[in-house]
Amino acid sequence: MHIEQKTNKVKKAEKKQRRSLAIIKADCNVSQSDSPTLYLAILNVGLSNGLSEEALLTAAAATGGQVSQVLMLPSKSYCFLMCTTLADAQLVYDGMHNRATIGQKGAVAYLSYVLELPQQREENGWQKPLPGGLVLLPDFVSEAEEAALLEAIAVGTASPTDSLKHRQVKHFGYEFLYGSNNVNPLQPLEQGIPAACNFMWERLELPAFEPPDQLTVNEYEAGQGIPPHVDTHSAFKDPILSLSLQSDVVMDFRRGDQLVHVLLPRRSLLVMSGESRYDWTHGIRPKHIDVVATPSGSLTTQARSKRTSLTFRRLRRGPCDCQYPTLCDTQQTATPQERYASHTLATSCRVPELF
Ligand SMILES: O=C(O)CCC(=O)C(=O)O
Ligand SMILES: [Fe+2]
């Protein structure tokens, strides 16, 4: 009886596998391989039936096999992995084939070795150089300094805490107005940037650095994020600084069809200047688990916890004169008169649905 049941399970798997392999051959021109390869097709589960990249990587990691690339295809009930070595691919195959119930309603994954990955439509955002002008300074503050900063921003805020759709914010120096994506330079808040932050400016060692006069504190619960946006050009100068406290997170930078993932470790400072400040959007996807690259280049998952970020900026007080017109609210203004007026009017950013 037991053997009979097992045979049925194997038969069902083989049937599903054959059907799915015919589909990926037709869809992506990818062929099955009878002997192990680095490439695995994950059949019967995919984006179309609720499988996430994180859930797939978590299941693969549980087999002990290392994965170096994931390819999820929109609206498909299959996806692909590339493993780091053949031994890794075999571990993932043996550990997941006809075992891993990672799809919706416990749908089981069937695996098959394939000769190659399909022609990639989505870029792999991990193997890319950082956008120009983006600098990440790990361990910029110590744990003791992190605790002192959290204490300093928790007390005596002049602006009330705002509860945005997806996160909590507080402002110092000037309030950031989410309706217009701008600040009113004529209305400083009673409370400026806490003096406890000042030790950071010397540590930066940036020539001709003007200390910031505006601070936005974002508090993200695990699973919360911020939509892709560019900080309004006419509102703030270059650079923009973002200090990550309490949790690591992955920030995505995008320009046209380019995508670069940047892991922001807890206690690191991100300096956005030049191209990265003006010509790329930045955002954080609302997820509980991040996919991150390991030093050896393979991919793994990492759970987020509550993160507090401190974004330090300096008001521009005039139109923007950057070299990057695409996302520049000043340069996208229609007439010279409007261009002149843009530094007094609250202008909205060109990236819609910002916050
Ligand atoms: O949380 C962060 O590091 C980024 C916040 C941000 O981009 C902003 O407030 O404009
Ligand atoms: Fe921003």
CSV table of C-alpha atoms and ligand atoms in Angstrom, one decimal:
chain,number,residue,atom,x,y,z
A,1,MET,CA,0.0,0.0,0.0
A,2,HIS,CA,2.7,2.3,1.1
A,3,ILE,CA,4.8,1.5,-2.0
A,4,GLU,CA,1.8,1.9,-4.2
A,5,GLN,CA,1.2,5.4,-2.8
A,6,LYS,CA,4.8,6.3,-3.4
A,7,THR,CA,4.7,5.1,-7.0
A,8,ASN,CA,1.6,7.2,-7.6
A,9,LYS,CA,3.4,10.2,-6.2
A,10,VAL,CA,6.4,9.6,-8.5
A,11,LYS,CA,4.2,9.0,-11.5
A,12,LYS,CA,2.3,12.2,-10.8
A,13,ALA,CA,5.5,14.1,-10.5
A,14,GLU,CA,6.9,12.7,-13.8
A,15,LYS,CA,3.7,13.6,-15.6
A,16,LYS,CA,3.7,17.2,-14.2
A,17,GLN,CA,7.4,17.5,-15.0
A,18,ARG,CA,6.9,16.4,-18.6
A,19,ARG,CA,4.1,18.8,-19.1
A,20,SER,CA,6.0,21.7,-17.6
A,21,LEU,CA,9.2,21.0,-19.5
A,22,ALA,CA,7.2,21.1,-22.8
A,23,ILE,CA,5.8,24.5,-21.6
A,24,ILE,CA,9.3,26.0,-20.9
A,25,LYS,CA,10.6,24.7,-24.2
A,26,ALA,CA,7.8,26.4,-26.0
A,27,ASP,CA,7.9,29.6,-23.8
A,28,CYS,CA,11.7,30.1,-23.4
A,29,ASN,CA,13.4,27.6,-25.7
A,30,VAL,CA,15.1,26.0,-22.7
A,31,SER,CA,15.8,22.2,-22.9
A,32,GLN,CA,16.0,19.6,-20.2
A,33,SER,CA,19.3,18.0,-19.5
A,34,ASP,CA,19.5,14.3,-18.5
A,35,SER,CA,22.7,14.9,-16.5
A,36,PRO,CA,23.2,17.5,-13.7
A,37,THR,CA,24.0,21.1,-14.8
A,38,LEU,CA,24.2,24.3,-12.8
A,39,TYR,CA,20.8,25.3,-14.0
A,40,LEU,CA,17.5,24.1,-12.5
A,41,ALA,CA,14.0,24.7,-13.7
A,42,ILE,CA,11.6,24.9,-10.8
A,43,LEU,CA,8.3,23.6,-12.2
A,44,ASN,CA,4.7,23.9,-11.1
A,45,VAL,CA,5.5,27.0,-8.8
A,46,GLY,CA,6.3,30.5,-9.8
A,47,LEU,CA,5.1,34.1,-9.6
A,48,SER,CA,1.7,33.3,-11.1
A,49,ASN,CA,0.9,31.0,-8.2
A,50,GLY,CA,2.2,32.9,-5.3
A,51,LEU,CA,5.9,31.9,-5.1
A,52,SER,CA,8.2,34.7,-4.0
A,53,GLU,CA,11.9,34.9,-4.7
A,54,GLU,CA,12.5,34.9,-0.9
A,55,ALA,CA,10.5,31.8,-0.3
A,56,LEU,CA,12.3,30.0,-3.1
A,57,LEU,CA,15.7,31.0,-1.8
A,58,THR,CA,14.8,30.0,1.7
A,59,ALA,CA,13.8,26.5,0.5
A,60,ALA,CA,16.9,26.2,-1.6
A,61,ALA,CA,19.1,27.3,1.4
A,62,ALA,CA,17.5,24.6,3.6
A,63,THR,CA,19.0,22.0,1.2
A,64,GLY,CA,22.5,23.3,1.9
A,65,GLY,CA,23.0,24.1,-1.8
A,66,GLN,CA,24.3,27.6,-2.8
A,67,VAL,CA,22.4,29.6,-5.4
A,68,SER,CA,24.0,32.4,-7.4
A,69,GLN,CA,21.1,33.5,-9.5
A,70,VAL,CA,17.3,33.4,-9.4
A,71,LEU,CA,15.1,34.1,-12.4
A,72,MET,CA,11.4,34.7,-11.6
A,73,LEU,CA,9.3,35.3,-14.7
A,74,PRO,CA,6.2,37.5,-14.5
A,75,SER,CA,2.9,35.5,-14.7
A,76,LYS,CA,4.6,32.1,-15.0
A,77,SER,CA,4.1,29.0,-12.9
A,78,TYR,CA,7.8,28.1,-13.2
A,79,CYS,CA,11.1,29.8,-12.5
A,80,PHE,CA,14.8,29.1,-12.6
A,81,LEU,CA,17.9,28.9,-10.4
A,82,MET,CA,21.6,28.9,-11.2
A,83,CYS,CA,23.6,27.1,-8.6
A,84,THR,CA,27.2,27.9,-7.6
A,85,THR,CA,28.6,24.4,-8.3
A,86,LEU,CA,27.3,21.1,-9.7
A,87,ALA,CA,27.4,19.7,-6.1
A,88,ASP,CA,25.2,22.7,-5.0
A,89,ALA,CA,22.8,22.0,-7.9
A,90,GLN,CA,22.5,18.3,-6.8
A,91,LEU,CA,21.9,19.3,-3.2
A,92,VAL,CA,19.1,21.6,-4.3
A,93,TYR,CA,17.6,19.1,-6.7
A,94,ASP,CA,17.6,16.2,-4.2
A,95,GLY,CA,16.3,18.4,-1.4
A,96,MET,CA,13.5,20.1,-3.3
A,97,HIS,CA,12.3,17.9,-6.1
A,98,ASN,CA,8.9,16.5,-5.4
A,99,ARG,CA,9.3,17.6,-1.7
A,100,ALA,CA,9.3,21.4,-1.3
A,101,THR,CA,5.8,22.6,-0.8
A,102,ILE,CA,6.4,26.3,-1.6
A,103,GLY,CA,3.6,27.2,-3.9
A,104,GLN,CA,0.1,28.5,-3.0
A,105,LYS,CA,-2.0,26.0,-1.1
A,106,GLY,CA,1.1,23.8,-0.6
A,107,ALA,CA,1.8,23.2,-4.3
A,108,VAL,CA,4.8,21.0,-4.6
A,109,ALA,CA,7.9,22.0,-6.7
A,110,TYR,CA,9.2,19.6,-9.4
A,111,LEU,CA,12.7,20.3,-10.5
A,112,SER,CA,14.6,19.5,-13.6
A,113,TYR,CA,18.1,20.2,-14.8
A,114,VAL,CA,18.2,22.4,-17.9
A,115,LEU,CA,20.9,23.2,-20.4
A,116,GLU,CA,20.8,27.0,-19.8
A,117,LEU,CA,18.8,29.8,-18.3
A,118,PRO,CA,16.3,31.6,-20.6
A,119,GLN,CA,17.4,34.8,-22.1
A,120,GLN,CA,17.2,37.2,-19.2
A,121,ARG,CA,14.6,39.9,-19.3
A,122,GLU,CA,15.1,41.4,-15.8
A,123,GLU,CA,18.6,42.5,-15.0
A,124,ASN,CA,20.5,41.0,-12.1
A,125,GLY,CA,20.8,44.0,-9.9
A,126,TRP,CA,23.6,42.5,-7.8
A,127,GLN,CA,26.5,42.3,-10.2
A,128,LYS,CA,26.4,46.0,-11.2
A,129,PRO,CA,28.7,48.8,-10.3
A,130,LEU,CA,27.2,51.4,-8.0
A,131,PRO,CA,25.6,54.4,-9.6
A,132,GLY,CA,28.1,57.2,-10.1
A,133,GLY,CA,28.6,59.3,-7.0
A,134,LEU,CA,27.2,56.8,-4.6
A,135,VAL,CA,29.4,56.0,-1.6
A,136,LEU,CA,28.6,53.5,1.2
A,137,LEU,CA,30.5,53.9,4.4
A,138,PRO,CA,30.1,50.8,6.6
A,139,ASP,CA,30.4,51.1,10.4
A,140,PHE,CA,30.1,54.8,10.1
A,141,VAL,CA,28.8,55.0,13.7
A,142,SER,CA,29.5,52.7,16.6
A,143,GLU,CA,26.8,50.8,18.5
A,144,ALA,CA,27.1,53.3,21.4
A,145,GLU,CA,26.7,56.2,19.0
A,146,GLU,CA,23.7,54.5,17.4
A,147,ALA,CA,22.0,54.3,20.8
A,148,ALA,CA,22.8,58.0,21.5
A,149,LEU,CA,21.5,59.1,18.1
A,150,LEU,CA,18.2,57.1,18.6
A,151,GLU,CA,17.8,58.7,22.0
A,152,ALA,CA,18.5,62.2,20.6
A,153,ILE,CA,15.9,61.9,17.9
A,154,ALA,CA,13.3,60.4,20.1
A,155,VAL,CA,13.0,63.4,22.4
A,156,GLY,CA,11.8,66.9,21.8
A,157,THR,CA,10.8,66.7,18.2
A,158,ALA,CA,9.3,70.0,17.0
A,159,SER,CA,7.2,68.5,14.3
A,160,PRO,CA,4.7,65.8,15.3
A,161,THR,CA,5.3,62.3,14.1
A,162,ASP,CA,3.6,61.8,10.8
A,163,SER,CA,2.1,58.4,10.1
A,164,LEU,CA,2.4,57.9,6.3
A,165,LYS,CA,0.7,55.1,4.6
A,166,HIS,CA,3.7,52.8,5.0
A,167,ARG,CA,5.9,54.3,7.7
A,168,GLN,CA,6.4,56.9,10.5
A,169,VAL,CA,8.4,60.1,9.8
A,170,LYS,CA,9.7,63.0,11.9
A,171,HIS,CA,11.4,66.2,10.8
A,172,PHE,CA,14.0,68.5,12.3
A,173,GLY,CA,15.1,71.8,10.9
A,174,TYR,CA,12.4,72.1,8.3
A,175,GLU,CA,9.3,70.0,7.7
A,176,PHE,CA,9.3,67.9,4.5
A,177,LEU,CA,5.8,68.5,3.0
A,178,TYR,CA,4.7,65.2,1.3
A,179,GLY,CA,1.9,66.9,-0.6
A,180,SER,CA,4.3,69.0,-2.6
A,181,ASN,CA,7.5,67.0,-2.0
A,182,ASN,CA,9.2,70.1,-0.9
A,183,VAL,CA,10.0,72.3,2.2
A,184,ASN,CA,9.1,75.8,3.0
A,185,PRO,CA,12.4,77.6,3.6
A,186,LEU,CA,10.6,80.5,5.3
A,187,GLN,CA,9.2,78.2,8.0
A,188,PRO,CA,12.0,76.6,10.0
A,189,LEU,CA,10.9,74.3,12.8
A,190,GLU,CA,11.6,75.3,16.4
A,191,GLN,CA,13.9,72.3,16.8
A,192,GLY,CA,16.9,72.0,14.5
A,193,ILE,CA,19.0,68.9,13.9
A,194,PRO,CA,20.0,67.6,17.3
A,195,ALA,CA,23.5,68.6,18.3
A,196,ALA,CA,24.2,64.9,19.0
A,197,CYS,CA,24.5,64.4,15.2
A,198,ASN,CA,27.3,66.9,14.8
A,199,PHE,CA,30.2,64.5,15.3
A,200,MET,CA,29.4,62.9,12.0
A,201,TRP,CA,30.3,65.9,9.8
A,202,GLU,CA,34.0,65.9,10.7
A,203,ARG,CA,34.2,62.2,10.3
A,204,LEU,CA,32.9,62.5,6.7
A,205,GLU,CA,36.1,64.2,5.5
A,206,LEU,CA,34.3,65.7,2.5
A,207,PRO,CA,36.0,68.9,1.2
A,208,ALA,CA,33.8,72.0,1.4
A,209,PHE,CA,31.0,70.1,3.1
A,210,GLU,CA,28.2,72.2,4.3
A,211,PRO,CA,26.5,70.7,7.3
A,212,PRO,CA,22.9,69.7,6.8
A,213,ASP,CA,20.0,71.9,8.1
A,214,GLN,CA,17.2,69.4,7.5
A,215,LEU,CA,16.7,65.9,8.9
A,216,THR,CA,14.0,63.4,8.1
A,217,VAL,CA,13.7,60.4,10.4
A,218,ASN,CA,12.0,57.4,8.8
A,219,GLU,CA,10.9,54.5,11.0
A,220,TYR,CA,10.1,51.4,9.1
A,221,GLU,CA,8.6,48.3,10.6
A,222,ALA,CA,9.8,45.0,9.0
A,223,GLY,CA,7.9,44.7,5.8
A,224,GLN,CA,7.6,48.5,5.2
A,225,GLY,CA,9.4,50.5,2.5
A,226,ILE,CA,9.5,53.7,0.5
A,227,PRO,CA,8.4,54.0,-3.1
A,228,PRO,CA,11.1,54.8,-5.8
A,229,HIS,CA,11.7,58.6,-5.9
A,230,VAL,CA,14.3,61.3,-6.4
A,231,ASP,CA,14.6,63.8,-3.6
A,232,THR,CA,13.2,67.0,-5.2
A,233,HIS,CA,16.2,68.7,-6.9
A,234,SER,CA,15.1,72.3,-6.2
A,235,ALA,CA,14.5,71.5,-2.5
A,236,PHE,CA,17.9,70.1,-1.5
A,237,LYS,CA,21.5,70.4,-2.5
A,238,ASP,CA,24.0,67.7,-3.1
A,239,PRO,CA,24.9,65.5,-1.2
A,240,ILE,CA,22.1,63.6,0.6
A,241,LEU,CA,23.1,61.5,3.5
A,242,SER,CA,21.2,58.5,4.8
A,243,LEU,CA,22.3,56.8,8.0
A,244,SER,CA,20.8,53.3,8.6
A,245,LEU,CA,20.1,52.3,12.2
A,246,GLN,CA,18.8,49.1,13.9
A,247,SER,CA,18.5,46.9,10.8
A,248,ASP,CA,20.1,46.3,7.4
A,249,VAL,CA,17.9,46.8,4.3
A,250,VAL,CA,18.3,46.6,0.5
A,251,MET,CA,17.8,49.9,-1.4
A,252,ASP,CA,17.1,49.7,-5.1
A,253,PHE,CA,18.5,52.4,-7.5
A,254,ARG,CA,16.9,52.7,-10.9
A,255,ARG,CA,17.6,54.7,-14.0
A,256,GLY,CA,15.6,53.8,-17.1
A,257,ASP,CA,15.9,50.0,-17.3
A,258,GLN,CA,19.0,49.9,-15.1
A,259,LEU,CA,18.6,48.4,-11.6
A,260,VAL,CA,21.2,48.3,-8.9
A,261,HIS,CA,20.5,46.7,-5.5
A,262,VAL,CA,22.6,48.1,-2.6
A,263,LEU,CA,22.6,46.5,0.8
A,264,LEU,CA,22.7,49.2,3.5
A,265,PRO,CA,24.1,47.6,6.6
A,266,ARG,CA,23.0,48.8,10.0
A,267,ARG,CA,25.2,51.7,11.2
A,268,SER,CA,26.4,52.5,7.7
A,269,LEU,CA,26.1,55.9,6.0
A,270,LEU,CA,25.0,56.2,2.4
A,271,VAL,CA,26.3,59.3,0.5
A,272,MET,CA,24.2,60.1,-2.6
A,273,SER,CA,25.9,62.7,-4.8
A,274,GLY,CA,26.2,63.6,-8.5
A,275,GLU,CA,24.4,61.1,-10.8
A,276,SER,CA,23.1,58.9,-7.9
A,277,ARG,CA,21.5,62.0,-6.2
A,278,TYR,CA,20.1,63.6,-9.3
A,279,ASP,CA,19.6,61.0,-12.1
A,280,TRP,CA,18.7,57.7,-10.3
A,281,THR,CA,15.6,57.0,-8.2
A,282,HIS,CA,16.0,55.2,-4.9
A,283,GLY,CA,13.5,53.2,-3.0
A,284,ILE,CA,13.0,50.3,-0.6
A,285,ARG,CA,10.6,47.5,-1.6
A,286,PRO,CA,8.1,46.6,1.2
A,287,LYS,CA,9.2,43.1,2.1
A,288,HIS,CA,9.9,41.1,5.3
A,289,ILE,CA,12.9,39.3,3.8
A,290,ASP,CA,15.6,40.7,1.6
A,291,VAL,CA,17.5,38.7,-1.0
A,292,VAL,CA,21.2,39.7,-0.6
A,293,ALA,CA,24.4,38.7,-2.3
A,294,THR,CA,27.1,37.0,-0.2
A,295,PRO,CA,30.8,37.9,-0.5
A,296,SER,CA,31.3,34.9,-2.7
A,297,GLY,CA,28.6,36.1,-5.1
A,298,SER,CA,25.8,33.6,-4.3
A,299,LEU,CA,22.4,34.8,-3.1
A,300,THR,CA,20.9,34.3,0.2
A,301,THR,CA,18.0,35.7,2.3
A,302,GLN,CA,18.0,38.0,5.3
A,303,ALA,CA,15.1,38.9,7.5
A,304,ARG,CA,14.5,42.6,8.2
A,305,SER,CA,13.7,44.0,11.6
A,306,LYS,CA,12.6,47.5,12.5
A,307,ARG,CA,14.9,50.1,10.8
A,308,THR,CA,15.3,53.8,11.6
A,309,SER,CA,17.0,55.9,8.9
A,310,LEU,CA,18.2,59.5,9.3
A,311,THR,CA,18.2,61.4,6.1
A,312,PHE,CA,20.3,64.6,6.3
A,313,ARG,CA,19.9,67.3,3.7
A,314,ARG,CA,20.7,70.9,3.1
A,315,LEU,CA,18.1,73.2,1.6
A,316,ARG,CA,18.9,74.6,-1.8
A,317,ARG,CA,17.0,77.9,-1.6
A,318,GLY,CA,17.1,78.5,-5.3
A,319,PRO,CA,16.5,76.7,-8.6
A,320,CYS,CA,18.4,73.6,-9.3
A,321,ASP,CA,21.3,73.9,-11.8
A,322,CYS,CA,22.3,70.2,-12.1
A,323,GLN,CA,23.5,68.5,-15.2
A,324,TYR,CA,20.7,65.9,-15.0
A,325,PRO,CA,17.5,67.3,-16.5
A,326,THR,CA,15.5,64.0,-16.7
A,327,LEU,CA,14.3,64.0,-13.0
A,328,CYS,CA,15.0,67.7,-12.4
A,329,ASP,CA,11.8,69.6,-11.4
A,330,THR,CA,13.5,73.0,-12.2
A,331,GLN,CA,14.6,72.0,-15.7
A,332,GLN,CA,11.3,70.3,-16.5
A,333,THR,CA,9.4,73.5,-15.7
A,334,ALA,CA,8.0,74.8,-19.0
A,335,THR,CA,8.8,78.5,-19.3
A,336,PRO,CA,11.8,80.6,-18.0
A,337,GLN,CA,9.4,82.5,-15.8
A,338,GLU,CA,8.2,79.3,-14.2
A,339,ARG,CA,11.8,78.1,-13.9
A,340,TYR,CA,12.6,81.3,-12.0
A,341,ALA,CA,9.6,80.8,-9.8
A,342,SER,CA,10.3,77.2,-9.0
A,343,HIS,CA,12.5,78.1,-6.0
A,344,THR,CA,9.7,79.8,-4.2
A,345,LEU,CA,6.8,77.6,-5.2
A,346,ALA,CA,6.4,74.2,-3.9
A,347,THR,CA,7.1,72.0,-6.9
A,348,SER,CA,6.2,68.4,-7.3
A,349,CYS,CA,8.6,65.8,-8.3
A,350,ARG,CA,8.2,64.0,-11.7
A,351,VAL,CA,8.1,60.6,-10.2
A,352,PRO,CA,4.4,60.0,-9.5
A,353,GLU,CA,2.9,58.4,-6.4
A,354,LEU,CA,5.9,59.2,-4.3
A,355,PHE,CA,5.1,58.7,-0.7
B,1,LIG,O1,15.3,55.2,4.5
B,1,LIG,C1,16.2,55.6,3.8
B,1,LIG,O2,17.4,55.3,3.9
B,1,LIG,C2,15.8,56.6,2.7
B,1,LIG,C3,14.8,57.6,3.0
B,1,LIG,C4,14.6,58.5,1.8
B,1,LIG,O3,14.9,58.2,0.7
B,1,LIG,C5,13.9,59.8,2.0
B,1,LIG,O4,13.4,60.1,3.1
B,1,LIG,O5,13.9,60.6,1.0
B,2,FE,FE,14.9,59.9,-0.6
